[in-house]
CSV table of C-alpha atoms in Angstrom, one decimal:
chain,number,residue,atom,x,y,z
A,1456,MET,CA,7.5,2.4,51.7
A,1457,PHE,CA,7.9,1.1,48.2
A,1458,GLU,CA,7.4,-2.4,47.1
A,1459,GLN,CA,9.7,-4.9,45.5
A,1460,GLY,CA,9.4,-5.4,41.7
A,1461,ILE,CA,8.3,-2.9,39.1
A,1462,THR,CA,5.8,-0.1,39.8
A,1463,ILE,CA,4.3,1.5,36.7
A,1464,LEU,CA,2.8,4.9,37.4
A,1465,GLY,CA,0.5,7.0,35.2
A,1466,LEU,CA,1.2,10.7,35.4
A,1467,GLY,CA,-2.2,11.8,34.0
A,1468,PRO,CA,-2.8,14.0,31.0
A,1469,GLY,CA,-0.8,17.1,32.0
A,1470,ALA,CA,-2.3,19.3,34.7
A,1471,PRO,CA,-0.7,18.7,38.1
A,1472,GLU,CA,-4.1,18.6,39.8
A,1473,MET,CA,-5.1,15.6,37.7
A,1474,LEU,CA,-2.4,13.4,39.2
A,1475,THR,CA,-4.1,10.8,41.4
A,1476,LEU,CA,-3.7,10.8,45.2
A,1477,GLN,CA,-2.4,7.3,45.0
A,1478,ALA,CA,0.3,8.4,42.5
A,1479,TRP,CA,1.3,11.4,44.6
A,1480,ARG,CA,1.7,9.3,47.7
A,1481,HIS,CA,3.9,6.8,45.9
A,1482,LEU,CA,6.0,9.6,44.5
A,1483,GLN,CA,6.6,10.9,48.1
A,1484,SER,CA,7.6,7.4,49.3
A,1485,ILE,CA,10.3,6.5,46.7
A,1486,PRO,CA,13.9,7.9,46.3
A,1487,GLU,CA,14.1,7.8,42.5
A,1488,ILE,CA,11.9,7.4,39.4
A,1489,TYR,CA,12.5,6.6,35.7
A,1490,LEU,CA,10.4,8.6,33.2
A,1491,ARG,CA,9.7,7.7,29.6
A,1492,THR,CA,10.0,11.4,29.0
A,1493,ARG,CA,10.5,14.5,31.1
A,1494,ALA,CA,8.2,16.4,28.6
A,1495,HIS,CA,5.3,16.4,31.0
A,1496,PRO,CA,4.0,19.3,33.2
A,1497,VAL,CA,3.6,17.3,36.3
A,1498,VAL,CA,7.4,16.6,36.5
A,1499,ALA,CA,8.1,20.2,37.7
A,1500,GLY,CA,6.0,19.5,40.8
A,1501,PHE,CA,7.7,16.3,41.9
A,1502,PRO,CA,8.9,16.1,45.5
A,1503,SER,CA,12.3,17.8,45.8
A,1504,THR,CA,13.9,14.7,47.3
A,1505,LEU,CA,13.0,12.6,44.3
A,1506,GLN,CA,15.9,11.7,42.0
A,1507,VAL,CA,14.6,11.7,38.4
A,1508,HIS,CA,16.0,9.8,35.5
A,1509,SER,CA,14.5,9.8,32.0
A,1510,PHE,CA,14.8,8.0,28.7
A,1511,ASP,CA,14.7,11.1,26.6
A,1512,GLU,CA,18.3,10.4,25.3
A,1513,VAL,CA,17.1,7.1,23.9
A,1514,TYR,CA,14.7,9.0,21.6
A,1515,GLU,CA,17.6,11.1,20.4
A,1516,GLN,CA,19.9,8.2,19.8
A,1517,SER,CA,17.5,5.8,18.1
A,1518,ASN,CA,16.3,5.7,14.5
A,1519,ASN,CA,12.7,4.6,15.1
A,1520,PHE,CA,10.1,4.2,17.8
A,1521,SER,CA,10.3,0.4,17.9
A,1522,GLU,CA,13.9,0.6,18.8
A,1523,VAL,CA,13.2,3.3,21.4
A,1524,TYR,CA,10.5,1.1,23.1
A,1525,ARG,CA,12.7,-2.0,23.0
A,1526,THR,CA,15.5,-0.2,24.7
A,1527,ILE,CA,13.3,1.3,27.4
A,1528,VAL,CA,11.7,-2.1,28.2
A,1529,GLU,CA,15.2,-3.7,28.5
A,1530,ARG,CA,16.5,-1.0,30.8
A,1531,VAL,CA,13.5,-1.0,33.1
A,1532,LEU,CA,13.7,-4.8,33.5
A,1533,GLU,CA,17.5,-4.6,34.1
A,1534,GLU,CA,17.0,-1.9,36.8
A,1535,ALA,CA,14.4,-4.1,38.5
A,1536,GLN,CA,16.7,-7.1,38.4
A,1537,ARG,CA,19.7,-5.1,39.7
A,1538,ASN,CA,18.0,-3.2,42.5
A,1539,GLY,CA,15.0,-5.3,43.2
A,1540,THR,CA,12.7,-2.4,42.7
A,1541,VAL,CA,12.1,0.4,40.1
A,1542,THR,CA,9.3,2.9,39.4
A,1543,TYR,CA,8.6,3.7,35.8
A,1544,ALA,CA,6.3,6.6,35.0
A,1545,VAL,CA,4.5,7.4,31.7
A,1546,PRO,CA,2.2,10.2,30.6
A,1547,GLY,CA,-1.5,9.6,30.9
A,1548,HIS,CA,-2.7,6.1,31.8
A,1549,PRO,CA,-0.2,3.2,31.7
A,1550,PHE,CA,-2.4,1.1,29.4
A,1551,VAL,CA,-3.7,3.8,27.0
A,1552,ALA,CA,-1.7,4.6,24.0
A,1553,GLU,CA,1.5,3.4,25.7
A,1554,ALA,CA,3.6,0.9,23.8
A,1555,THR,CA,6.2,0.1,26.5
A,1556,VAL,CA,3.9,-0.9,29.4
A,1557,PRO,CA,2.3,-4.0,28.0
A,1558,GLU,CA,5.6,-5.4,27.0
A,1559,ILE,CA,7.2,-4.6,30.4
A,1560,VAL,CA,4.3,-6.5,32.1
A,1561,ARG,CA,4.6,-9.4,29.7
A,1562,ARG,CA,8.4,-9.7,30.1
A,1563,ALA,CA,8.2,-9.2,33.9
A,1564,ARG,CA,5.7,-12.1,34.2
A,1565,GLU,CA,8.1,-14.4,32.3
A,1566,LEU,CA,11.0,-13.3,34.6
A,1567,HIS,CA,8.7,-13.7,37.7
A,1568,ILE,CA,9.1,-10.0,38.6
A,1569,PRO,CA,6.1,-8.6,40.5
A,1570,VAL,CA,4.4,-5.6,38.7
A,1571,ARG,CA,2.2,-3.0,40.4
A,1572,VAL,CA,0.2,-0.5,38.2
A,1573,ILE,CA,-0.8,2.9,39.6
A,1574,GLU,CA,-3.4,4.1,37.3
A,1575,GLY,CA,-3.7,7.7,36.0
A,1576,VAL,CA,-6.2,9.7,34.1
A,1577,SER,CA,-5.6,9.1,30.4
A,1578,PHE,CA,-5.6,11.8,27.7
A,1579,LEU,CA,-9.0,10.4,26.6
A,1580,GLU,CA,-11.1,11.9,29.5
A,1581,PRO,CA,-9.9,15.6,29.0
A,1582,VAL,CA,-10.1,15.3,25.2
A,1583,PHE,CA,-13.8,14.2,25.3
A,1584,THR,CA,-14.5,16.8,27.9
A,1585,ALA,CA,-12.9,19.5,25.6
A,1586,LEU,CA,-15.0,18.1,22.7
A,1587,GLU,CA,-18.1,17.9,25.0
A,1588,ILE,CA,-19.1,14.5,23.5
A,1589,ASP,CA,-19.6,11.0,24.8
A,1590,PRO,CA,-17.5,8.5,22.8
A,1591,PHE,CA,-19.9,5.6,23.7
A,1592,PRO,CA,-20.8,3.4,22.0
A,1593,ARG,CA,-18.9,3.4,18.7
A,1594,ALA,CA,-15.9,5.8,18.7
A,1595,VAL,CA,-12.6,4.2,17.6
A,1596,LEU,CA,-9.1,5.1,18.9
A,1597,VAL,CA,-6.4,5.4,16.2
A,1598,ASP,CA,-2.7,5.9,16.3
A,1599,ALA,CA,-1.6,8.7,14.0
A,1600,LEU,CA,1.8,7.1,13.4
A,1601,GLU,CA,0.2,3.9,12.2
A,1602,LEU,CA,-2.6,5.7,10.2
A,1603,GLY,CA,-0.1,8.0,8.4
A,1604,ALA,CA,1.8,5.0,7.1
A,1605,LEU,CA,-1.3,3.5,5.4
A,1606,HIS,CA,-2.9,4.2,2.0
A,1607,VAL,CA,-6.5,4.1,3.3
A,1608,PRO,CA,-8.1,4.5,6.7
A,1609,ASN,CA,-8.2,1.3,8.8
A,1610,PHE,CA,-11.5,1.9,10.6
A,1611,PRO,CA,-15.2,2.1,9.5
A,1612,THR,CA,-16.1,5.5,8.1
A,1613,ASP,CA,-19.5,5.6,9.7
A,1614,VAL,CA,-18.2,5.9,13.2
A,1615,PRO,CA,-16.3,8.8,14.9
A,1616,ALA,CA,-12.6,8.4,15.4
A,1617,LEU,CA,-10.1,10.0,17.7
A,1618,ILE,CA,-6.6,10.0,16.2
A,1619,ALA,CA,-4.0,10.5,18.8
A,1620,GLN,CA,-0.3,11.4,18.8
A,1621,ILE,CA,-0.4,14.1,16.1
A,1622,TYR,CA,2.6,15.7,17.5
A,1623,SER,CA,4.0,17.5,14.4
A,1624,ARG,CA,2.8,19.0,11.2
A,1625,GLN,CA,4.5,16.3,9.2
A,1626,ILE,CA,2.4,13.6,11.1
A,1627,ALA,CA,-0.7,15.7,10.5
A,1628,SER,CA,0.1,15.9,6.8
A,1629,GLU,CA,0.6,12.1,6.5
A,1630,VAL,CA,-2.7,11.5,8.4
A,1631,LYS,CA,-4.5,13.9,6.1
A,1632,LEU,CA,-3.3,12.2,3.0
A,1633,THR,CA,-4.5,8.8,4.3
A,1634,LEU,CA,-7.9,10.2,5.2
A,1635,ASN,CA,-8.2,11.9,1.8
A,1636,ALA,CA,-8.7,8.4,0.3
A,1637,PHE,CA,-12.2,8.4,1.8
A,1638,TYR,CA,-12.9,11.9,3.3
A,1639,PRO,CA,-13.1,15.1,1.2
A,1640,ASP,CA,-10.8,18.0,1.7
A,1641,GLU,CA,-13.6,20.2,3.1
A,1642,PHE,CA,-14.8,17.6,5.6
A,1643,ARG,CA,-15.1,19.4,9.0
A,1644,VAL,CA,-12.9,18.0,11.8
A,1645,ARG,CA,-11.6,19.2,15.2
A,1646,LEU,CA,-8.1,19.4,16.5
A,1647,VAL,CA,-7.7,19.2,20.3
A,1648,HIS,CA,-4.5,20.6,21.8
A,1649,ALA,CA,-3.1,20.1,25.3
A,1650,ALA,CA,-6.4,18.8,26.7
A,1651,GLY,CA,-6.6,18.9,30.5
A,1652,THR,CA,-4.0,21.7,30.8
A,1653,PRO,CA,-4.3,25.5,31.0
A,1654,GLN,CA,-3.2,25.6,27.4
A,1655,GLN,CA,-6.1,23.6,26.1
A,1656,LYS,CA,-7.4,24.6,22.7
A,1657,VAL,CA,-10.0,23.2,20.3
A,1658,GLU,CA,-9.9,24.1,16.6
A,1659,ASP,CA,-12.8,23.5,14.2
A,1660,LEU,CA,-11.4,23.4,10.7
A,1661,ALA,CA,-11.5,21.6,7.3
A,1662,LEU,CA,-9.5,18.4,6.9
A,1663,TYR,CA,-7.2,20.0,4.4
A,1664,GLU,CA,-6.1,22.6,7.0
A,1665,ILE,CA,-5.0,20.3,9.8
A,1666,ASP,CA,-1.3,20.4,8.9
A,1667,ARG,CA,-1.4,24.2,8.9
A,1668,SER,CA,-2.3,24.6,12.5
A,1669,PRO,CA,0.3,26.5,14.5
A,1670,HIS,CA,-0.8,24.9,17.7
A,1671,ILE,CA,0.2,21.3,16.9
A,1672,GLY,CA,2.4,19.7,19.7
A,1673,LEU,CA,3.0,16.7,21.8
A,1674,LEU,CA,-0.6,16.7,23.2
A,1675,THR,CA,-2.5,17.2,20.0
A,1676,ALA,CA,-5.3,14.8,18.9
A,1677,LEU,CA,-7.7,14.9,15.9
A,1678,TYR,CA,-11.4,14.2,16.2
A,1679,LEU,CA,-13.0,12.9,13.1
A,1680,PRO,CA,-16.8,12.8,13.0
A,1681,PRO,CA,-18.6,10.0,11.0
A,1682,LEU,CA,-18.3,10.5,7.3
A,1683,ASP,CA,-22.0,9.5,6.8
A,1684,GLU,CA,-24.4,6.8,7.6
A,1685,ALA,CA,-24.2,3.6,5.5
A,1686,THR,CA,-20.6,4.2,4.3
A,1687,SER,CA,-18.9,1.2,5.9
A,1688,MET,CA,-18.7,-2.4,4.9
A,1689,GLU,CA,-19.8,-3.4,8.4
A,1690,ALA,CA,-23.0,-1.4,8.1
A,1691,PHE,CA,-23.7,-2.9,4.7
A,1692,LEU,CA,-23.2,-6.5,5.9
A,1693,GLU,CA,-25.7,-5.8,8.6
A,1694,ILE,CA,-28.2,-4.7,5.9
A,1695,VAL,CA,-27.6,-7.9,4.0
A,1696,ALA,CA,-27.9,-10.1,7.1
A,1697,HIS,CA,-31.2,-8.3,7.9
A,1698,LEU,CA,-32.6,-9.1,4.5
A,1699,ARG,CA,-31.9,-12.8,5.2
A,1700,ALA,CA,-33.3,-12.7,8.8
A,1701,PRO,CA,-36.8,-14.0,9.7
A,1702,ASP,CA,-38.1,-10.5,9.7
A,1703,GLY,CA,-36.3,-9.7,6.4
A,1704,CYS,CA,-37.4,-9.9,2.7
A,1705,PRO,CA,-39.2,-13.1,1.6
A,1706,TRP,CA,-37.5,-12.9,-1.8
A,1707,ASP,CA,-34.0,-12.5,-0.4
A,1708,ARG,CA,-34.6,-15.3,2.1
A,1709,GLU,CA,-35.5,-17.7,-0.8
A,1710,GLN,CA,-32.1,-17.2,-2.5
A,1711,THR,CA,-29.4,-19.9,-2.5
A,1712,LEU,CA,-25.8,-20.0,-3.5
A,1713,GLN,CA,-26.9,-21.5,-6.8
A,1714,SER,CA,-29.7,-19.0,-7.6
A,1715,LEU,CA,-27.4,-16.0,-7.2
A,1716,GLY,CA,-24.8,-17.3,-9.6
A,1717,PRO,CA,-26.5,-16.2,-12.8
A,1718,MET,CA,-27.3,-12.8,-11.2
A,1719,LEU,CA,-23.6,-12.3,-10.4
A,1720,LEU,CA,-22.7,-13.0,-14.0
A,1721,GLU,CA,-25.3,-10.6,-15.3
A,1722,GLU,CA,-24.3,-7.8,-12.9
A,1723,THR,CA,-20.6,-8.4,-13.8
A,1724,TYR,CA,-21.5,-7.8,-17.5
A,1725,GLU,CA,-23.3,-4.6,-16.5
A,1726,VAL,CA,-20.1,-3.4,-14.8
A,1727,LEU,CA,-18.2,-4.2,-18.1
A,1728,GLU,CA,-20.8,-2.2,-20.0
A,1729,ALA,CA,-20.4,0.8,-17.7
A,1730,LEU,CA,-16.6,0.6,-18.3
A,1731,ASP,CA,-17.1,0.4,-22.0
A,1732,GLN,CA,-19.3,3.5,-22.0
A,1733,GLU,CA,-16.9,5.3,-19.6
A,1734,HIS,CA,-20.0,6.1,-17.5
A,1735,VAL,CA,-18.7,6.7,-14.0
A,1736,GLU,CA,-22.1,7.1,-12.3
A,1737,ASN,CA,-23.3,3.8,-13.8
A,1738,LEU,CA,-20.0,2.2,-12.8
A,1739,GLN,CA,-20.5,3.2,-9.2
A,1740,GLU,CA,-24.0,1.8,-9.1
A,1741,GLU,CA,-23.1,-1.5,-10.9
A,1742,LEU,CA,-20.1,-2.1,-8.6
A,1743,GLY,CA,-22.6,-1.7,-5.7
A,1744,ASP,CA,-24.8,-4.4,-7.3
A,1745,VAL,CA,-21.9,-6.8,-7.6
A,1746,LEU,CA,-20.9,-6.0,-3.9
A,1747,LEU,CA,-24.5,-6.8,-2.9
A,1748,LEU,CA,-24.3,-10.2,-4.5
A,1749,ILE,CA,-20.8,-11.0,-3.1
A,1750,SER,CA,-22.1,-10.0,0.4
A,1751,MET,CA,-25.3,-12.0,0.0
A,1752,LEU,CA,-23.3,-15.1,-1.2
A,1753,SER,CA,-21.1,-14.8,1.9
A,1754,GLN,CA,-24.1,-14.4,4.2
A,1755,ILE,CA,-25.7,-17.5,2.8
A,1756,ALA,CA,-22.4,-19.4,3.1
A,1757,SER,CA,-22.2,-18.3,6.8
A,1758,GLU,CA,-25.8,-19.4,7.5
A,1759,GLU,CA,-25.0,-22.8,6.0
A,1760,GLY,CA,-21.9,-23.2,8.1
A,1761,TYR,CA,-19.3,-22.9,5.3
A,1762,PHE,CA,-17.5,-19.6,6.0
A,1763,ALA,CA,-18.2,-16.0,6.9
A,1764,PHE,CA,-17.3,-12.8,5.3
A,1765,PRO,CA,-14.2,-12.2,7.4
A,1766,GLN,CA,-12.8,-15.5,6.1
A,1767,VAL,CA,-13.4,-14.4,2.5
A,1768,VAL,CA,-11.4,-11.2,3.2
A,1769,GLN,CA,-8.7,-13.0,5.1
A,1770,GLY,CA,-8.3,-15.5,2.4
A,1771,ILE,CA,-7.8,-13.0,-0.4
A,1772,HIS,CA,-5.7,-10.8,1.9
A,1773,ARG,CA,-3.2,-13.6,2.6
A,1774,LYS,CA,-3.2,-14.7,-1.1
A,1775,ILE,CA,-2.4,-11.2,-2.3
A,1776,VAL,CA,0.4,-10.8,0.3
A,1777,ARG,CA,1.8,-14.2,-0.5
A,1778,ARG,CA,1.8,-13.7,-4.3
A,1779,HIS,CA,3.4,-10.2,-4.1
A,1780,PRO,CA,6.7,-10.9,-2.4
A,1781,HIS,CA,8.1,-8.1,-4.5
A,1782,VAL,CA,5.8,-5.6,-2.7
A,1783,PHE,CA,5.4,-7.1,0.8
A,1784,GLY,CA,8.7,-9.1,0.9
A,1785,ASP,CA,12.3,-8.8,-0.3
A,1786,VAL,CA,12.0,-10.3,-3.8
A,1787,ASP,CA,13.4,-8.0,-6.5
A,1788,LEU,CA,11.4,-8.2,-9.7
A,1789,LYS,CA,12.1,-5.7,-12.5
A,1790,ASP,CA,9.0,-5.7,-14.7
A,1791,SER,CA,5.5,-7.2,-15.1
A,1792,ARG,CA,6.9,-10.2,-17.1
A,1793,GLY,CA,9.0,-11.1,-14.1
A,1794,VAL,CA,6.0,-10.6,-11.8
A,1795,LEU,CA,3.9,-13.0,-13.9
A,1796,ARG,CA,6.6,-15.7,-14.1
A,1797,ASN,CA,7.0,-15.5,-10.4
A,1798,TRP,CA,3.3,-15.6,-9.9
A,1799,GLU,CA,3.1,-19.0,-11.7
A,1800,LYS,CA,6.0,-20.3,-9.6
A,1801,LEU,CA,4.2,-19.3,-6.4
A,1802,LYS,CA,0.9,-21.0,-7.6
A,1803,GLU,CA,2.9,-24.1,-8.5
A,1804,ALA,CA,4.4,-24.2,-5.0
A,1805,GLU,CA,0.8,-23.7,-3.6
A,1806,ARG,CA,-0.4,-26.7,-5.6
A,1807,LYS,CA,2.5,-28.8,-4.3
A,1808,GLU,CA,1.8,-27.7,-0.7
A,1809,ASN,CA,-1.9,-28.6,-1.2
A,1810,GLY,CA,-1.1,-32.0,-2.7
A,1811,THR,CA,-2.7,-31.1,-6.1
A,1812,ALA,CA,0.5,-30.5,-8.2
A,1813,GLU,CA,0.3,-33.8,-10.0
A,1814,GLN,CA,-3.4,-33.7,-10.6
A,1815,LYS,CA,-3.6,-30.0,-11.7
A,1816,GLY,CA,-1.7,-28.0,-14.3
A,1817,ILE,CA,-1.5,-24.3,-14.7
A,1818,LEU,CA,-4.6,-24.2,-17.0
A,1819,ASP,CA,-6.8,-26.2,-14.6
A,1820,GLY,CA,-7.6,-23.1,-12.5
A,1821,VAL,CA,-9.3,-21.3,-15.4
A,1822,SER,CA,-13.0,-21.6,-14.9
A,1823,LYS,CA,-14.9,-23.4,-17.7
A,1824,ALA,CA,-17.8,-21.1,-17.0
A,1825,LEU,CA,-15.9,-18.2,-18.6
A,1826,PRO,CA,-16.9,-16.9,-22.0
A,1827,SER,CA,-14.9,-18.7,-24.7
A,1828,LEU,CA,-12.9,-15.6,-25.7
A,1829,VAL,CA,-12.0,-14.9,-22.1
A,1830,ARG,CA,-11.0,-18.5,-21.5
A,1831,ALA,CA,-8.9,-18.7,-24.7
A,1832,GLN,CA,-7.0,-15.5,-23.7
A,1833,GLU,CA,-6.5,-16.7,-20.2
A,1834,TYR,CA,-5.1,-20.1,-21.4
A,1835,GLN,CA,-2.7,-18.3,-23.7
A,1836,SER,CA,-1.6,-15.8,-21.0
A,1837,ARG,CA,-0.9,-18.6,-18.4
A,1838,ALA,CA,1.1,-20.6,-21.0
A,1839,ALA,CA,3.1,-17.5,-21.8
A,1840,HIS,CA,3.9,-16.9,-18.2
A,1841,VAL,CA,6.0,-20.1,-18.2
A,1842,GLY,CA,7.6,-19.3,-21.6
A,1843,PHE,CA,5.3,-21.1,-24.0
A,1844,ASP,CA,4.8,-18.2,-26.4
A,1845,TRP,CA,5.9,-16.7,-29.7
A,1846,SER,CA,9.2,-14.8,-29.7
A,1847,ASP,CA,7.6,-11.9,-31.5
A,1848,ILE,CA,4.3,-10.7,-33.0
A,1849,GLN,CA,5.2,-11.6,-36.5
A,1850,GLY,CA,4.9,-15.3,-35.7
A,1851,VAL,CA,1.4,-14.6,-34.3
A,1852,ARG,CA,0.4,-12.8,-37.5
A,1853,GLU,CA,1.6,-15.7,-39.6
A,1854,LYS,CA,-0.3,-18.1,-37.5
A,1855,VAL,CA,-3.5,-16.2,-38.1
A,1856,MET,CA,-2.9,-16.3,-41.9
A,1857,GLU,CA,-2.0,-20.0,-41.7
A,1858,GLU,CA,-5.3,-20.8,-39.9
A,1859,TRP,CA,-7.2,-18.7,-42.4
A,1860,GLU,CA,-5.7,-20.6,-45.3
A,1861,GLU,CA,-6.6,-23.9,-43.6
A,1862,LEU,CA,-10.2,-22.7,-43.2
A,1863,ARG,CA,-10.4,-21.8,-46.9
A,1864,GLN,CA,-9.3,-25.4,-47.8
A,1865,ALA,CA,-11.7,-27.1,-45.3
A,1866,ASN,CA,-14.4,-29.1,-47.0
A,1867,SER,CA,-16.6,-31.0,-44.4
A,1868,PRO,CA,-18.7,-29.3,-41.8
A,1869,GLU,CA,-16.5,-30.9,-39.1
A,1870,GLU,CA,-13.4,-29.5,-40.7
A,1871,ILE,CA,-14.9,-26.1,-41.1
A,1872,GLU,CA,-16.0,-25.9,-37.5
A,1873,LYS,CA,-12.5,-27.0,-36.3
A,1874,GLU,CA,-10.7,-24.5,-38.5
A,1875,VAL,CA,-13.0,-21.6,-37.5
A,1876,GLY,CA,-12.2,-22.4,-33.9
A,1877,ASP,CA,-8.5,-22.5,-34.6
A,1878,LEU,CA,-8.8,-19.2,-36.5
A,1879,LEU,CA,-10.7,-17.6,-33.6
A,1880,PHE,CA,-8.1,-18.9,-31.1
A,1881,ALA,CA,-5.3,-17.5,-33.2
A,1882,VAL,CA,-7.0,-14.1,-33.5
A,1883,VAL,CA,-7.4,-14.0,-29.7
A,1884,ASN,CA,-3.7,-14.6,-29.4
A,1885,LEU,CA,-3.1,-11.7,-31.8
A,1886,SER,CA,-5.3,-9.6,-29.6
A,1887,ARG,CA,-3.3,-10.6,-26.5
A,1888,TRP,CA,0.0,-9.6,-28.3
A,1889,TYR,CA,-1.6,-6.2,-29.1
A,1890,LYS,CA,-2.5,-5.9,-25.3
A,1891,VAL,CA,-6.2,-5.8,-26.2
A,1892,ASP,CA,-8.7,-7.8,-24.3
A,1893,ALA,CA,-10.5,-9.9,-26.9
A,1894,GLU,CA,-13.8,-10.1,-25.0
A,1895,THR,CA,-13.9,-6.4,-24.6
A,1896,ALA,CA,-13.0,-5.8,-28.2
A,1897,LEU,CA,-15.7,-8.0,-29.4
A,1898,ARG,CA,-18.2,-6.6,-27.0
A,1899,LYS,CA,-17.5,-3.1,-28.2
A,1900,ALA,CA,-17.7,-4.3,-31.8
A,1901,ASN,CA,-21.2,-5.6,-31.0
A,1902,GLU,CA,-22.2,-2.3,-29.6
A,1903,ARG,CA,-21.0,-0.5,-32.7
A,1904,PHE,CA,-22.9,-2.9,-34.9
A,1905,MET,CA,-26.1,-2.4,-32.9
A,1906,ALA,CA,-25.8,1.4,-33.0
A,1907,ARG,CA,-25.2,1.4,-36.8
A,1908,PHE,CA,-27.9,-1.0,-37.5
A,1909,LYS,CA,-30.4,1.0,-35.4
A,1910,HIS,CA,-29.4,4.0,-37.6
A,1911,ILE,CA,-30.4,2.0,-40.7
A,1912,GLU,CA,-33.8,1.1,-39.0
A,1913,GLN,CA,-34.4,4.7,-38.0
A,1914,GLU,CA,-33.7,6.1,-41.5
A,1915,ALA,CA,-35.9,3.4,-43.1
A,1916,ARG,CA,-38.8,4.7,-40.9
A,1917,VAL,CA,-38.0,8.3,-42.0
A,1918,MET,CA,-38.1,7.1,-45.6
A,1919,GLY,CA,-41.4,5.4,-45.0
A,1920,LYS,CA,-40.0,2.0,-46.1
A,1921,PRO,CA,-40.0,-1.3,-44.4
A,1922,LEU,CA,-36.5,-2.3,-43.6
A,1923,ALA,CA,-36.7,-5.4,-45.8
A,1924,ASP,CA,-37.6,-3.2,-48.8
A,1925,LEU,CA,-34.3,-1.3,-48.7
A,1926,THR,CA,-31.8,-2.4,-51.3
A,1927,MET,CA,-28.4,-3.6,-50.2
A,1928,ASP,CA,-26.8,-0.4,-51.7
A,1929,GLU,CA,-29.2,1.7,-49.6
A,1930,MET,CA,-28.4,-0.2,-46.5
A,1931,GLU,CA,-24.7,0.1,-47.2
A,1932,ASN,CA,-24.9,3.9,-47.7
A,1933,LEU,CA,-26.8,4.3,-44.4
A,1934,TRP,CA,-24.3,2.0,-42.7
A,1935,GLN,CA,-21.4,4.2,-43.9
A,1936,GLN,CA,-23.3,7.3,-42.8
A,1937,ALA,CA,-23.7,5.8,-39.3
A,1938,LYS,CA,-20.0,4.9,-39.3
A,1939,ARG,CA,-19.0,8.4,-40.2
A,1940,ARG,CA,-21.2,9.8,-37.4
A,1941,GLY,CA,-19.7,7.4,-34.9
A,1942,LYS,CA,-16.2,8.7,-35.8
């Protein structure tokens, strides 16, 4: 006997002996069955009286999997409504890596159609048996199709991952490219083919080799061991939380949102210094220091009930997506100038939505804590985004000379201070037009000055003279010597 409504049946991972007794009894009791695909070894052993239909032609006629799954769901529901009953069978377990079943169950509930699920062994059990490992407690399950469409892996790198549905070399190649963002080419991985069938095979190979395997097929999965300990953001956040815990570090527990502010500024300048020196190892370390402070600030905010780290990530995630409709939407922008103009329009719309448009202008969002050169350049850039700018660089050059002349004619200390400020502001604008960051340019000039002056000090010691006893000509000669060495 078969029941009214929809029966969803799991066919197991492949080997006929892994079909459950409940599933086999149901197959013997029904006149017909609908399969998501005939490409399953168990199908050949179905009762001879069973009429078999499949949705394989839907795969051939559709352009993408989403369309395939929608069509299958609709047809299963239609069959249930027309005949009062239908059995729909899928490979493995109905709720493991099976997109159609959850949607059928959801839609059937809305339509008041009874649903019965006959479970099956999923592909997971034979895969982990083949690997001889226990996935508990931290392994993650990843869809190869989704992973291959990304630019970076979407799971923590310090946990093992099982990547399913690597059914072709092309999918394997796409997965490999995504994983290469974090995992090196030589990283050792394992491909599991046809787990739970007589054709089962496990390959141990380097990551770069996975798309070269001749054994890839419909039942292929990739096992990815952990990259290393302490390589995920989640693990790092646990370290930071531990520092702040009662059994953590007394110094870290004393820190506040306010006390960490100056440290964040200092560490940010150390990142800039590493960038100026093009010192990659230092840059990696300094970025870690900044990340520590960002994580610590988020942890303290969480403890005080303001927000937690996920809200920080979610906020910037949504802002980036919202402000890049030309990347994540259908807005067509041809160049960076168009992007910046649209950026300001979006921020103006946000201000209106938040009820702050009348109180705040486009310059109000620039932090007054920024160094003056940085703030000047940001003011000029934001004004330029809405069209308040010179038409060409000649006008900028003339403005610099105009401000220089006004400085020359200034008499009082107040006038001199004002004109020096105007001249500096004009020079920052000139820097912007040359696509040079004014703060970086001045910082590098400071470094050059320090290096050259140290050369003068060193040569004075070699000469056995106090620095103050050198004549201006001697200092100038040593300065030029240092300048030539620098070049």
